């Protein structure tokens, strides 16, 4: 018959723990002699030094293969997105609404456009290149200062009656409001596959046809000039600005309409239901009274 194990007192247990911490008979500390602690410490130091070195080598190899000027993968950027200013989003819809009798709402819209156009003033654009219109501005080498490439000049005055220079309210003090359409950037993208045909903006009225008397485009014909393509990236072209097209709407009657503005080019898709802002933007514009 097995004998019951003798129950140890608290003092005996403390004595055993003290002997584990330091054993004067063998010179062991925490179960190992100082010599063994040195060996195991050296092992783990060497192990982690090697692992850290391998990790750093892997990161260095990865970074060495990356081009700082062009992303390796752009599979989701086959067609540029299109945005409208002033950008007043209500849930998933873009609604440009202002009140003809409320100066605050008018000022809110005009201030938004004024702030957006600050990088396009003559002073900011003075350092940019005066490019030849109607031609792609292709640059194989980094000939601009600080190992960069030149960017074409786009000034606020090119937006004509929607520039805000002659009319700081951008038409929001009446029934002729302006909106600005911007096409997002894609590195090395050539509209119309480099055929030499410039993309242009085409705005159509989806509803409220009777409430739009006329639409005006600035620059003329709503063209995104070819000289702003291709775009080489923020690092290569730090002073690049997107070409813009402004549209002035002449509102009548109920002063409300749903508009679709599409950038027309052979290689710009606009019918993808999963990408509502690809190649086009849909918005509602209305002037309340």
Coordinates of N, CA, C and O in Angstrom, one line a residue, residues 206-284:
X206 N -29.6 64.4 -66.6 CA -30.3 63.1 -66.4 C -31.8 63.4 -66.0 O -32.7 62.6 -66.4
X207 N -32.1 64.4 -65.3 CA -33.4 64.8 -65.0 C -33.5 66.3 -64.8 O -32.5 66.9 -64.4
X208 N -34.6 66.9 -65.1 CA -34.8 68.4 -64.9 C -34.3 69.1 -66.1 O -33.7 70.2 -66.0
X209 N -34.5 68.6 -67.3 CA -34.0 69.2 -68.6 C -34.6 70.6 -68.7 O -33.9 71.5 -69.2
X210 N -35.8 70.8 -68.3 CA -36.4 72.1 -68.5 C -35.9 73.2 -67.5 O -36.1 74.4 -67.7
X211 N -35.1 72.7 -66.5 CA -34.5 73.7 -65.6 C -33.1 74.2 -65.9 O -32.5 75.0 -65.1
X212 N -32.5 73.7 -67.0 CA -31.2 74.1 -67.4 C -31.4 74.8 -68.8 O -31.8 74.1 -69.8
X213 N -31.1 76.0 -68.9 CA -31.2 76.8 -70.1 C -29.9 76.6 -71.0 O -30.0 76.5 -72.2
X214 N -28.7 76.5 -70.3 CA -27.5 76.5 -71.1 C -26.4 76.0 -70.1 O -26.4 76.2 -68.9
X215 N -25.3 75.4 -70.8 CA -24.1 75.0 -70.0 C -22.9 75.6 -70.8 O -22.9 75.4 -72.0
X216 N -22.0 76.1 -70.1 CA -20.8 76.7 -70.7 C -19.6 75.9 -70.1 O -19.5 75.7 -68.9
X217 N -18.6 75.6 -71.0 CA -17.4 74.9 -70.6 C -16.2 75.8 -70.6 O -16.0 76.6 -71.6
X218 N -15.3 75.7 -69.6 CA -14.0 76.4 -69.6 C -13.0 75.4 -69.1 O -13.1 74.8 -68.1
X219 N -11.8 75.3 -69.9 CA -11.5 75.9 -71.2 C -12.5 75.5 -72.3 O -13.4 74.6 -72.1
X220 N -12.3 76.1 -73.4 CA -13.2 75.9 -74.5 C -13.4 74.4 -74.8 O -12.4 73.6 -74.9
X221 N -14.6 74.0 -75.1 CA -15.0 72.6 -75.4 C -14.8 71.6 -74.3 O -14.9 70.4 -74.5
X222 N -14.4 72.1 -73.1 CA -14.2 71.2 -72.0 C -13.1 70.2 -72.1 O -13.1 69.1 -71.7
X223 N -12.0 70.7 -72.8 CA -10.9 69.8 -73.1 C -9.8 69.7 -72.0 O -9.5 70.7 -71.4
X224 N -9.4 68.5 -71.7 CA -8.2 68.3 -70.8 C -7.0 68.2 -71.7 O -6.8 67.1 -72.4
X225 N -6.2 69.2 -71.8 CA -5.2 69.3 -72.8 C -4.2 68.1 -72.7 O -3.8 67.7 -71.6
X226 N -3.6 67.7 -73.8 CA -2.7 66.5 -73.8 C -1.4 66.9 -73.1 O -0.7 66.0 -72.7
X227 N -1.0 68.1 -73.0 CA 0.3 68.5 -72.4 C 0.4 68.1 -71.0 O 1.5 68.1 -70.4
X228 N -0.7 67.8 -70.3 CA -0.7 67.4 -68.9 C -0.5 65.9 -68.7 O -0.6 65.4 -67.6
X229 N -0.3 65.2 -69.8 CA -0.1 63.8 -69.8 C 1.2 63.4 -70.5 O 1.6 64.1 -71.5
X230 N 2.0 62.4 -70.1 CA 1.6 61.6 -68.9 C 2.1 62.2 -67.6 O 2.9 63.1 -67.6
X231 N 1.5 61.7 -66.5 CA 1.9 62.1 -65.2 C 2.9 61.1 -64.6 O 2.7 59.9 -64.8
X232 N 4.0 61.6 -64.1 CA 5.1 60.7 -63.7 C 5.2 60.5 -62.2 O 6.2 59.8 -61.7
X233 N 4.3 61.0 -61.4 CA 4.3 60.7 -60.0 C 4.7 61.9 -59.2 O 5.4 62.9 -59.7
X234 N 4.3 61.9 -57.9 CA 4.6 63.1 -57.0 C 6.0 63.3 -56.8 O 6.5 64.5 -56.7
X235 N 6.8 62.3 -56.7 CA 8.3 62.5 -56.5 C 9.0 63.1 -57.7 O 9.8 63.9 -57.6
X236 N 8.5 62.6 -58.9 CA 9.1 63.1 -60.1 C 8.6 64.5 -60.5 O 9.3 65.3 -61.1
X237 N 7.3 64.8 -60.2 CA 6.7 66.1 -60.5 C 6.1 66.7 -59.3 O 4.8 66.7 -59.2
X238 N 6.8 67.2 -58.4 CA 6.3 67.7 -57.1 C 5.4 69.0 -57.3 O 4.6 69.3 -56.5
X239 N 5.5 69.7 -58.4 CA 4.7 70.9 -58.6 C 3.5 70.7 -59.6 O 2.9 71.6 -60.0
X240 N 3.3 69.4 -60.0 CA 2.2 69.1 -60.9 C 0.9 69.4 -60.3 O 0.6 69.2 -59.2
X241 N 0.0 70.0 -61.2 CA -1.4 70.2 -60.8 C -2.3 69.6 -61.9 O -2.0 69.5 -63.0
X242 N -3.4 69.1 -61.4 CA -4.4 68.4 -62.3 C -5.0 69.4 -63.3 O -5.4 70.5 -62.8
X243 N -5.1 69.1 -64.5 CA -5.9 70.0 -65.4 C -7.4 70.0 -65.0 O -7.9 68.9 -64.5
X244 N -8.1 71.1 -65.2 CA -9.5 71.2 -64.7 C -10.4 71.6 -65.9 O -9.9 72.2 -66.8
X245 N -11.6 71.3 -65.7 CA -12.7 71.9 -66.6 C -13.8 72.4 -65.7 O -14.3 71.7 -64.8
X246 N -14.2 73.6 -66.0 CA -15.3 74.3 -65.2 C -16.5 74.3 -66.1 O -16.4 74.4 -67.3
X247 N -17.7 74.1 -65.4 CA -18.9 74.2 -66.2 C -19.8 75.2 -65.5 O -20.0 75.1 -64.2
X248 N -20.4 76.1 -66.2 CA -21.3 77.1 -65.7 C -22.7 76.8 -66.1 O -23.0 76.6 -67.3
X249 N -23.6 76.5 -65.2 CA -25.0 76.2 -65.5 C -25.9 77.4 -65.4 O -25.7 78.2 -64.4
X250 N -26.7 77.5 -66.3 CA -27.7 78.6 -66.3 C -29.1 78.0 -65.9 O -29.8 77.3 -66.7
X251 N -29.4 78.2 -64.6 CA -30.6 77.5 -64.0 C -31.8 78.4 -64.3 O -31.8 79.6 -64.2
X252 N -32.9 77.8 -64.6 CA -34.2 78.5 -64.9 C -35.3 77.7 -64.2 O -35.1 76.6 -63.7
X253 N -36.5 78.2 -64.2 CA -37.7 77.6 -63.6 C -37.5 77.1 -62.2 O -37.3 77.8 -61.3
X254 N -37.6 75.8 -62.1 CA -37.4 75.2 -60.7 C -36.0 75.2 -60.2 O -35.7 74.9 -59.0
X255 N -35.0 75.5 -61.1 CA -33.6 75.6 -60.7 C -33.0 74.4 -60.0 O -32.3 74.5 -59.1
X256 N -33.4 73.2 -60.6 CA -32.9 72.0 -60.0 C -32.7 70.9 -61.1 O -33.6 70.8 -62.0
X257 N -31.6 70.2 -61.2 CA -31.4 69.2 -62.2 C -30.3 68.2 -61.7 O -29.5 68.6 -60.9
X258 N -30.4 67.0 -62.2 CA -29.4 66.0 -62.0 C -28.5 65.9 -63.2 O -29.0 65.7 -64.3
X259 N -27.2 66.0 -62.9 CA -26.2 66.1 -64.0 C -25.3 64.9 -63.9 O -24.9 64.5 -62.8
X260 N -24.9 64.4 -65.1 CA -23.7 63.5 -65.2 C -22.7 64.1 -66.1 O -22.9 64.4 -67.2
X261 N -21.5 64.3 -65.5 CA -20.3 64.8 -66.2 C -19.3 63.6 -66.4 O -18.8 63.1 -65.5
X262 N -19.1 63.4 -67.7 CA -18.2 62.2 -68.1 C -17.0 62.7 -68.8 O -17.1 63.6 -69.7
X263 N -15.8 62.1 -68.5 CA -14.6 62.4 -69.3 C -14.6 61.4 -70.4 O -14.5 60.2 -70.2
X264 N -14.6 61.9 -71.7 CA -14.8 61.1 -72.9 C -13.4 60.8 -73.4 O -12.6 61.7 -73.8
X265 N -13.0 59.5 -73.5 CA -11.8 59.0 -74.1 C -12.0 57.5 -74.3 O -12.7 56.9 -73.6
X266 N -11.3 57.0 -75.3 CA -11.4 55.6 -75.6 C -11.1 54.6 -74.5 O -11.7 53.6 -74.3
X267 N -10.1 55.0 -73.7 CA -9.6 54.1 -72.6 C -10.0 54.6 -71.2 O -9.3 54.3 -70.2
X268 N -11.1 55.3 -71.1 CA -11.6 55.7 -69.8 C -13.0 55.1 -69.7 O -14.0 55.5 -70.4
X269 N -13.1 54.1 -68.8 CA -14.4 53.4 -68.6 C -15.3 54.3 -67.7 O -14.8 55.0 -66.9
X270 N -16.6 54.1 -67.8 CA -17.5 54.9 -67.0 C -18.8 54.1 -66.6 O -19.7 54.6 -66.0
X271 N -18.9 52.8 -67.1 CA -20.1 52.0 -66.8 C -19.9 51.0 -65.8 O -20.8 50.1 -65.7
X272 N -18.9 51.0 -65.0 CA -18.7 50.0 -63.9 C -19.6 50.4 -62.7 O -19.4 51.4 -62.1
X273 N -20.5 49.6 -62.4 CA -21.5 49.8 -61.3 C -20.8 49.8 -59.9 O -21.3 50.3 -59.0
X274 N -19.7 49.1 -59.9 CA -18.9 49.0 -58.6 C -18.0 50.2 -58.4 O -17.5 50.4 -57.3
X275 N -17.8 51.0 -59.4 CA -16.9 52.2 -59.3 C -17.7 53.4 -59.8 O -17.6 53.8 -60.9
X276 N -18.6 53.9 -58.9 CA -19.5 55.0 -59.4 C -18.8 56.3 -59.9 O -19.4 57.1 -60.6
X277 N -17.5 56.5 -59.4 CA -16.8 57.7 -59.8 C -15.7 57.5 -60.8 O -14.9 58.3 -61.1
X278 N -15.8 56.3 -61.4 CA -14.8 56.0 -62.5 C -15.2 56.6 -63.8 O -16.2 56.2 -64.4
X279 N -14.4 57.6 -64.3 CA -14.7 58.2 -65.6 C -15.8 59.1 -65.6 O -16.1 59.8 -66.6
X280 N -16.6 59.3 -64.5 CA -17.7 60.2 -64.5 C -18.1 60.5 -63.0 O -17.6 59.9 -62.1
X281 N -18.9 61.6 -62.9 CA -19.5 61.9 -61.6 C -20.9 62.4 -61.8 O -21.2 63.1 -62.8
X282 N -21.8 62.0 -60.9 CA -23.2 62.4 -61.0 C -23.5 63.2 -59.8 O -23.2 62.8 -58.7
X283 N -24.2 64.3 -60.0 CA -24.5 65.2 -58.9 C -25.8 65.9 -59.2 O -26.3 66.0 -60.3
X284 N -26.4 66.4 -58.1 CA -27.6 67.2 -58.2 C -27.3 68.6 -57.8 O -26.7 68.9 -56.8

